Tab-separated table of C-alpha atoms in Angstrom:
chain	number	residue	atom	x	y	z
A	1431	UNK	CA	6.982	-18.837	-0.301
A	1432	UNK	CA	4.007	-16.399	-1.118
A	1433	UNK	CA	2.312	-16.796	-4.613
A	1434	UNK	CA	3.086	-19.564	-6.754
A	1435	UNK	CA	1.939	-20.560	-10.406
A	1436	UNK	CA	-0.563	-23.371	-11.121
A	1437	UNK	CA	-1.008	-24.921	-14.276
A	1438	UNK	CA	-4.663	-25.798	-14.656
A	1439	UNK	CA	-6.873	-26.183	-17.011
A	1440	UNK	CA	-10.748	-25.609	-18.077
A	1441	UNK	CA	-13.143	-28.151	-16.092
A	1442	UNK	CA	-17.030	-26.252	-17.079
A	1443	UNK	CA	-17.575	-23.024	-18.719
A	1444	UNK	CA	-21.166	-21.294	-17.788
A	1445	UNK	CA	-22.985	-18.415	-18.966
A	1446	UNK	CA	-24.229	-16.595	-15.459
A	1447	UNK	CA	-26.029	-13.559	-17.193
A	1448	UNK	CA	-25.426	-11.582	-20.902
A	1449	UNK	CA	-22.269	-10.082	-19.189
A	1450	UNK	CA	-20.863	-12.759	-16.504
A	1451	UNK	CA	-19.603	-16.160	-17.625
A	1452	UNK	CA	-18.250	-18.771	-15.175
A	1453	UNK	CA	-15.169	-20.720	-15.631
A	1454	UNK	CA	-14.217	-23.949	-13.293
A	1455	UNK	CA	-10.136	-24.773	-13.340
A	1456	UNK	CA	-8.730	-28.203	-12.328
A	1457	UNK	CA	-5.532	-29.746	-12.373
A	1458	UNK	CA	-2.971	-31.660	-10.239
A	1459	UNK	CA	-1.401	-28.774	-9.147
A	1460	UNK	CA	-4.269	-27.014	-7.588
A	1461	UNK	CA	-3.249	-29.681	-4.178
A	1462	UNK	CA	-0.821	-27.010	-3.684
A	1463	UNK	CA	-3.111	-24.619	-3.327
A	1464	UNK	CA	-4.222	-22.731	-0.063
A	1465	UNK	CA	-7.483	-24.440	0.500
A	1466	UNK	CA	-8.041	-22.990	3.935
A	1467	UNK	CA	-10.764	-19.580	3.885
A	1468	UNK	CA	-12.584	-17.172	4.385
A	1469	UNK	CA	-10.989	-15.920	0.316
A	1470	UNK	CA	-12.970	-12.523	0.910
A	1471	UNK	CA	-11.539	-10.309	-2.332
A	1472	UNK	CA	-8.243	-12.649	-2.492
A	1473	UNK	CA	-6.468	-11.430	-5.281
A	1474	UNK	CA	-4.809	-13.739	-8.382
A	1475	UNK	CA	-3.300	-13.387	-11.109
A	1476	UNK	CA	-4.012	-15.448	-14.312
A	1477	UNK	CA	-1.421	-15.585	-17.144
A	1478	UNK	CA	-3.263	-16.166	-20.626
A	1479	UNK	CA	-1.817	-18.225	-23.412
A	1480	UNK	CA	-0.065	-16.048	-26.352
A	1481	UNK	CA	-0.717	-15.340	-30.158
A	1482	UNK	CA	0.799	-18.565	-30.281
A	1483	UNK	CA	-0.943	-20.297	-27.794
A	1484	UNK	CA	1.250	-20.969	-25.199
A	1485	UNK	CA	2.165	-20.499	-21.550
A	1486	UNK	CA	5.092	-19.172	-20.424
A	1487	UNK	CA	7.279	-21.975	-18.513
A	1488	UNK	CA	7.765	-20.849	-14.377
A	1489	UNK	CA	9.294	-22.102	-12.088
A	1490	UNK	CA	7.633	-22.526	-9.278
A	1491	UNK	CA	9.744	-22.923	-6.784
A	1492	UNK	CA	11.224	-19.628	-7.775
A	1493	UNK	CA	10.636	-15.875	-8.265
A	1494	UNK	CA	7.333	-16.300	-10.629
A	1495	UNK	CA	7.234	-12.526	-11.174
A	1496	UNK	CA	10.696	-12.034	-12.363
A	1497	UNK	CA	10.463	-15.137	-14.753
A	1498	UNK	CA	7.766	-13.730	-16.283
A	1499	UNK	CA	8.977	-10.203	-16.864
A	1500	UNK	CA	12.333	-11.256	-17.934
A	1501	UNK	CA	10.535	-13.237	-21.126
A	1502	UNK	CA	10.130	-11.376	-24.469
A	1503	UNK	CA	6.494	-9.563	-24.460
A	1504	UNK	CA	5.373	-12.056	-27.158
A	1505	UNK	CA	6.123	-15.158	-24.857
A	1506	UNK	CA	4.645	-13.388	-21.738
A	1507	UNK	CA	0.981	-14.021	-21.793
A	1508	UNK	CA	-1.161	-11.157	-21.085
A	1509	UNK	CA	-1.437	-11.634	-17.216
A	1510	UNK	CA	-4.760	-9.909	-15.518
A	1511	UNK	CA	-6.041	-10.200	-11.657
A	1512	UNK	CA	-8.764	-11.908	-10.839
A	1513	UNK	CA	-10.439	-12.790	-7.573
A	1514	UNK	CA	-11.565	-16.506	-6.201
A	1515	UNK	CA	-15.525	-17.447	-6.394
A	1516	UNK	CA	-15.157	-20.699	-5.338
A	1517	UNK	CA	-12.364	-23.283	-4.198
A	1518	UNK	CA	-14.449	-26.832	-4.399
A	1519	UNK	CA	-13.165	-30.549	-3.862
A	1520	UNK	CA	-15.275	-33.073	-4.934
A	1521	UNK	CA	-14.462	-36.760	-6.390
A	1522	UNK	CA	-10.847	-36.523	-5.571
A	1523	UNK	CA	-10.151	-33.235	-7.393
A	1524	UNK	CA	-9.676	-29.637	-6.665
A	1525	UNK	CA	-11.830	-26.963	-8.510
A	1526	UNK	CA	-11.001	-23.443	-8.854
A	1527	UNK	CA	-13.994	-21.322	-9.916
A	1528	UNK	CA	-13.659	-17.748	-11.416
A	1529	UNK	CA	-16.015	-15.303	-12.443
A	1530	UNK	CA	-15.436	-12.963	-15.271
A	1531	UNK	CA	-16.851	-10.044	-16.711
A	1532	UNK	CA	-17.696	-10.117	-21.004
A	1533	UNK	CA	-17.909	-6.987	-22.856
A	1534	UNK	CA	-20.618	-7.742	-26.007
A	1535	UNK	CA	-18.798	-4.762	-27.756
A	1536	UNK	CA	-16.156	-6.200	-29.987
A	1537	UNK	CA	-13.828	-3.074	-29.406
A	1538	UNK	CA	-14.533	-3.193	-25.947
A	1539	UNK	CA	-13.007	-6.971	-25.011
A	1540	UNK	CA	-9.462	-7.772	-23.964
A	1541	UNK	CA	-7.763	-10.690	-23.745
A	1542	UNK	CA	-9.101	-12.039	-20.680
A	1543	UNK	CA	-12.586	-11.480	-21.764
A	1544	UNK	CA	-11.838	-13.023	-24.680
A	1545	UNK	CA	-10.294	-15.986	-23.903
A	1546	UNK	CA	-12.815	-16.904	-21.197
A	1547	UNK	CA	-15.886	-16.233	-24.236
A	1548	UNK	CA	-14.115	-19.275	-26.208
A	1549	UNK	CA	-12.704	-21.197	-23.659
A	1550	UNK	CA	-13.623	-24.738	-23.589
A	1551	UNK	CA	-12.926	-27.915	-21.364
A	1552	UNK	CA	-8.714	-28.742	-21.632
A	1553	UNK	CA	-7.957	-25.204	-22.864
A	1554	UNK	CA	-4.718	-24.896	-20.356
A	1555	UNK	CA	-4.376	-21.652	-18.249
A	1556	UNK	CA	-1.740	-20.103	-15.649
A	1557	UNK	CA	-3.060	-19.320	-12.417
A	1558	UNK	CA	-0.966	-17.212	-9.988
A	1559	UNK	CA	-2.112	-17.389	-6.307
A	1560	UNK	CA	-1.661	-18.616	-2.492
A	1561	UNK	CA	0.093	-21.529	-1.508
A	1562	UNK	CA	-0.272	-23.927	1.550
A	1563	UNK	CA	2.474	-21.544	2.496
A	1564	UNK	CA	1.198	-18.323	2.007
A	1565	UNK	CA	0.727	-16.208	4.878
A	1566	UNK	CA	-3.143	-15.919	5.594
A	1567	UNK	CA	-4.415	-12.482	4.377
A	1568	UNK	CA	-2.105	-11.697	2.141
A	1569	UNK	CA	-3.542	-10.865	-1.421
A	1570	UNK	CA	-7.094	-9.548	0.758
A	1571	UNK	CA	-7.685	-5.921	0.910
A	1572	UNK	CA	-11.085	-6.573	2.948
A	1573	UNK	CA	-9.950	-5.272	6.261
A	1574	UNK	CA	-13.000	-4.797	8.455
A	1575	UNK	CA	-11.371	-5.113	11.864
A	1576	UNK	CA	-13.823	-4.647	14.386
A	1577	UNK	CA	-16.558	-2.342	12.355
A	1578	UNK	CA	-19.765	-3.357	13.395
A	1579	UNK	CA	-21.011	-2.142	9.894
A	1580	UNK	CA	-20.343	-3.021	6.513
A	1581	UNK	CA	-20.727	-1.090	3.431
A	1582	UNK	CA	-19.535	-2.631	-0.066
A	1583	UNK	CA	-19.577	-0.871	-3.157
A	1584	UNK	CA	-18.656	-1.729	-6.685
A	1585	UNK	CA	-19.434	-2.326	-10.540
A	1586	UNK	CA	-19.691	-5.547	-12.434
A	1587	UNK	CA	-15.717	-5.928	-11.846
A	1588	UNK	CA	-16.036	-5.666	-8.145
A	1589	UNK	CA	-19.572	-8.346	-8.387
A	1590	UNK	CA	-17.561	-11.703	-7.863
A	1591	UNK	CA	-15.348	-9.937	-4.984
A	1592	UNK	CA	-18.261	-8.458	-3.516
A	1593	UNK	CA	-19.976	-12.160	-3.798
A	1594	UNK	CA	-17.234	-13.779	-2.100
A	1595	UNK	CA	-17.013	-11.559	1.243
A	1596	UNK	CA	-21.091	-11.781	1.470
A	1597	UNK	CA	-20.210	-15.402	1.430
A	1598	UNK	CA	-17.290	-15.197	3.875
A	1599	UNK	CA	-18.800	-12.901	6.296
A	1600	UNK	CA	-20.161	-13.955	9.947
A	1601	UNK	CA	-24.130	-14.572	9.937
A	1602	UNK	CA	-24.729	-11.740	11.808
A	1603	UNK	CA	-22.772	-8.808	9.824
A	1604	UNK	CA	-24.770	-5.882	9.062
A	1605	UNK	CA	-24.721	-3.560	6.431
A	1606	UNK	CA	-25.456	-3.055	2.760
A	1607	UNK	CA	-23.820	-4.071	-0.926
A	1608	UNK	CA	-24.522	-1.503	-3.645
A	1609	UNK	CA	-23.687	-3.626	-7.053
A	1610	UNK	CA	-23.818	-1.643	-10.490
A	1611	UNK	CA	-24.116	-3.812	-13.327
A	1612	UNK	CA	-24.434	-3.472	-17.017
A	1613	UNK	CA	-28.334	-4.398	-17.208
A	1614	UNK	CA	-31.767	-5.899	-15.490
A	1615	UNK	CA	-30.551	-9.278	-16.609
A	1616	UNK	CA	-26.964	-9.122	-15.203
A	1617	UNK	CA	-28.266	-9.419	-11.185
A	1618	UNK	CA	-27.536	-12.563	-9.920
A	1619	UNK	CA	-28.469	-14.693	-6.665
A	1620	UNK	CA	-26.152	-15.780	-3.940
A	1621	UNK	CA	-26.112	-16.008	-0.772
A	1622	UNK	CA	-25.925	-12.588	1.742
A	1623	UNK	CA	-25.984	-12.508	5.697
A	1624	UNK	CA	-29.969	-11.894	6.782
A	1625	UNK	CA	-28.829	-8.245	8.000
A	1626	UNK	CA	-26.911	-7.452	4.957
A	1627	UNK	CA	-29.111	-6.033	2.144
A	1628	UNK	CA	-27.857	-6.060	-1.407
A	1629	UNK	CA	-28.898	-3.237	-3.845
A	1630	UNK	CA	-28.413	-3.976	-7.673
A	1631	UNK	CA	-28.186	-0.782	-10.180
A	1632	UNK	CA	-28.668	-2.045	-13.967
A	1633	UNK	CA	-27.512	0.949	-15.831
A	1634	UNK	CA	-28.811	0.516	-19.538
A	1635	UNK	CA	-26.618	2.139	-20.798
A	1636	UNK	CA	-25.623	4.799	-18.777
A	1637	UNK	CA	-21.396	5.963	-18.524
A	1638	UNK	CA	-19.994	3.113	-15.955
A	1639	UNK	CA	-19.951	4.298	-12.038
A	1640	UNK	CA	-22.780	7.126	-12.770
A	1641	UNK	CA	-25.574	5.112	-10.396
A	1642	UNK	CA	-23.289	4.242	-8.065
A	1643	UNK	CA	-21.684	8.023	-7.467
A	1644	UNK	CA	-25.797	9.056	-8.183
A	1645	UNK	CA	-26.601	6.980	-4.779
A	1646	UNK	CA	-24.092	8.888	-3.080
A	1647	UNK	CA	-25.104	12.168	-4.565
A	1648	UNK	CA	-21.802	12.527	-6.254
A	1649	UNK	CA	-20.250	13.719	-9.444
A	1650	UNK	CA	-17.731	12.180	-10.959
A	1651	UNK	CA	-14.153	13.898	-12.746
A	1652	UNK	CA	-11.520	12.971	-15.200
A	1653	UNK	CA	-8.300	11.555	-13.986
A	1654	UNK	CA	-5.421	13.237	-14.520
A	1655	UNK	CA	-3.132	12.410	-17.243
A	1656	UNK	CA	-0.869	9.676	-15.768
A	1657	UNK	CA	-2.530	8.960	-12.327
A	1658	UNK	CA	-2.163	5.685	-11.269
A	1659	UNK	CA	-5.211	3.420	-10.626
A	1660	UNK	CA	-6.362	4.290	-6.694
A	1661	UNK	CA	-5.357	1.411	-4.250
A	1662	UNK	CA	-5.817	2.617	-0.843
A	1663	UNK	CA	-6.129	0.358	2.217
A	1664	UNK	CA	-5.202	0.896	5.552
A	1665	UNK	CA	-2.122	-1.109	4.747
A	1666	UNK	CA	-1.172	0.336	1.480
A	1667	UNK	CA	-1.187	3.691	-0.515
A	1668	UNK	CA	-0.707	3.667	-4.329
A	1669	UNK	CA	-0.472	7.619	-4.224
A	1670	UNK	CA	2.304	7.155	-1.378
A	1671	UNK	CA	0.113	8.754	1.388
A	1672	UNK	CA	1.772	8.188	5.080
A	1673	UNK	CA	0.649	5.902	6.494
A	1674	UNK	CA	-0.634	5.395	10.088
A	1675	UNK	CA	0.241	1.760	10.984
A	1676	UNK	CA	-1.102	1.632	14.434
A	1677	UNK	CA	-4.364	2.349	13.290
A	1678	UNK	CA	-6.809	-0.286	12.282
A	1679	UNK	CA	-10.612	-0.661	11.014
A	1680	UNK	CA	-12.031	-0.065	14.734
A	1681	UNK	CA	-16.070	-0.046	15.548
A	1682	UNK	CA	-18.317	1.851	13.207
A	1683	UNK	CA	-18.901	1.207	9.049
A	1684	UNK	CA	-16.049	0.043	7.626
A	1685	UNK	CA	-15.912	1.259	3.676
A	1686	UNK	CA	-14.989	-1.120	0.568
A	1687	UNK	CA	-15.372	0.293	-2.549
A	1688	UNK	CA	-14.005	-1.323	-5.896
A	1689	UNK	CA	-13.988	-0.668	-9.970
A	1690	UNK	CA	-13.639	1.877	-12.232
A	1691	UNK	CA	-11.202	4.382	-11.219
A	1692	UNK	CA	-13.122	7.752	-11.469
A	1693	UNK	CA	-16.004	5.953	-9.503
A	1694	UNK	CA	-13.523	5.205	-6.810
A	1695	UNK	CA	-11.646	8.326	-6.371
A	1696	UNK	CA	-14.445	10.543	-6.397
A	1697	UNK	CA	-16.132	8.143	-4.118
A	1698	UNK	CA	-12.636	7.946	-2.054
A	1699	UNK	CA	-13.000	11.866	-2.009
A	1700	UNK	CA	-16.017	11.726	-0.917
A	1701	UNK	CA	-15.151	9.982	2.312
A	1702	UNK	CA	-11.671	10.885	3.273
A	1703	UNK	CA	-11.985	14.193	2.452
A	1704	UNK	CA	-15.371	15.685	2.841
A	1705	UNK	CA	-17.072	13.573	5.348
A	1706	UNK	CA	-14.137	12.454	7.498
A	1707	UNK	CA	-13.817	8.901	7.560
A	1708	UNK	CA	-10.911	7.742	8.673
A	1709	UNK	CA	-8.621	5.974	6.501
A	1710	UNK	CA	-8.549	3.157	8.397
A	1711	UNK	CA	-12.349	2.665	7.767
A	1712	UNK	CA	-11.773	2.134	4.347
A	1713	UNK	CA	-10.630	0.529	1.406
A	1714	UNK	CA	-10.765	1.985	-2.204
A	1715	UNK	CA	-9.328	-0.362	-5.137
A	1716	UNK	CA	-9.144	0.943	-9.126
A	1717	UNK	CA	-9.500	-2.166	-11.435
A	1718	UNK	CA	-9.741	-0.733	-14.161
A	1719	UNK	CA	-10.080	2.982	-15.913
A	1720	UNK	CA	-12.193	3.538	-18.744
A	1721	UNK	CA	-10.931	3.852	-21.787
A	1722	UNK	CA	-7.801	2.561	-21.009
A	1723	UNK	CA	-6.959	-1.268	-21.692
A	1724	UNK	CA	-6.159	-2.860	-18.096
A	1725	UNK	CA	-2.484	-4.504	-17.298
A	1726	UNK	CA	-1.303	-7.339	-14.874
């Protein structure tokens, strides 16, 4: 078995920052869930209630996936991926603890963001993630190998991921984060490796990925009409790029770079392209593209 749904529901809801917001899941059936780390970026899916307030009904013992997309599109549930924060037991219960990202502009918030702004403690939610079955690593894209450096880049999107591997990573890693956020008041505190220095970009304002492709000396371009959001990792190409599956991250920086598309792909560019880096030094993930609403 690989992923598997969870019925949980809300435990604590907490305001990190104007634009991050903190929600703790519990529920019997989190026992079933892989409790073993490091999570790094590991990758889930939640499945929000519909107009109507419900969940759709999976089995879980079966194929989750095609469940859900054989259901009418009003008994789906928008479903959205999300990464873990936290996995806590304490007093004989199992906490699941996700960060999300709030847009303050009405127009601007989907159906994650919204739900998470009003959720409150029993408000029921599917979670779609590892098992005490699932092989280890699947769902991670954070493929260091043996790099001796580390170099993680991202926007608010990427922040919890990002979070989560500074967490993960051995005591003596070396590198640097670069984290764009929306503003001053959006940089948080958590805990980073002594030789692994974080950088935080509030940018007040400014079009989404512009500090992060500034640091980098970079400008960015407009996707073409249809592309797909860029997921390459030395494991997997979204644009169907060969590739080389004897080759793995191997000494030297090892690249992960996450958020909005145009930031990645120029960014991705960048790299592959112009300076050389070989693809197996890097990871590049789209989660979203601006001005289009995200999907599953």
């Amino acid at each position: 078995m690989s992923y598997r749904p969870f019925h949980v529901h809300v435990h604590r809801s907490e305001r990190l920052s104007p634009h991050f917001l903190r929600i703790t899941l519990t529920g019997d059936e989190l026992r079933h869930f892989r409790a073993s780390g490091p999570f790094l970026d590991q990758r889930l899916k939640l499945i929000f209630p519909t107009d109507s307030g419900d969940l759709p009904v999976l089995d879980a013992a079966g194929d989750w996936f095609a469940q859900w997309s054989a259901l009418p599109a009003e008994r789906r549930g928008p479903m959205r991926s999300y990464s873990v924060r936290q996995l806590l037991d304490a007093a004989g219960h199992r906490f699941l603890v996700i960060d999300f990202v709030l847009h303050l502009a009405p127009d601007a918030t989907g159906p994650a963001a919204r739900w998470a702004r009003d959720a409150r403690p029993g408000d029921p939610l599917l979670v779609i993630g590892p098992s005490r079955d699932t092989p280890e690593g699947m769902g991670v894209e954070f493929l260091p190998g043996t790099a001796t450096r580390i170099v993680l880049v991202g926007d608010e999107t990427a922040a919890p991921a990002i979070a989560r591997i500074l967490d993960d990573l051995p005591a003596d890693a070396r590198g640097q984060a670069l984290i764009e956020v929306p503003t001053q008041d959006d940089v948080l505190s958590f805990p980073t490796p002594e030789r692994m220095t974080v950088r935080w970009l509030p940018r007040h304002g400014l079009p989404p990925g512009q500090l992060l492709l500034d640091h980098f000396q970079l400008t960015g371009r407009e996707p073409s009409p249809g592309e797909v959001l860029p997921w390459e990792t030395p494991d997997y190409s979204s644009s169907g790029e060969p590739l080389d599956v004897d080759k793995r991250p191997g000494d030297g920086t090892y690249h992960w770079i996450a958020g909005e598309a145009v930031m990645v792909t120029t960014l991705r560019r960048h790299l592959v392209r112009d300076r050389g880096v070989a693809r197996s030094q890097v990871s590049f993930m789209g989660y979203w593209k601006q001005g289009v609403a995200m999907r599953g």
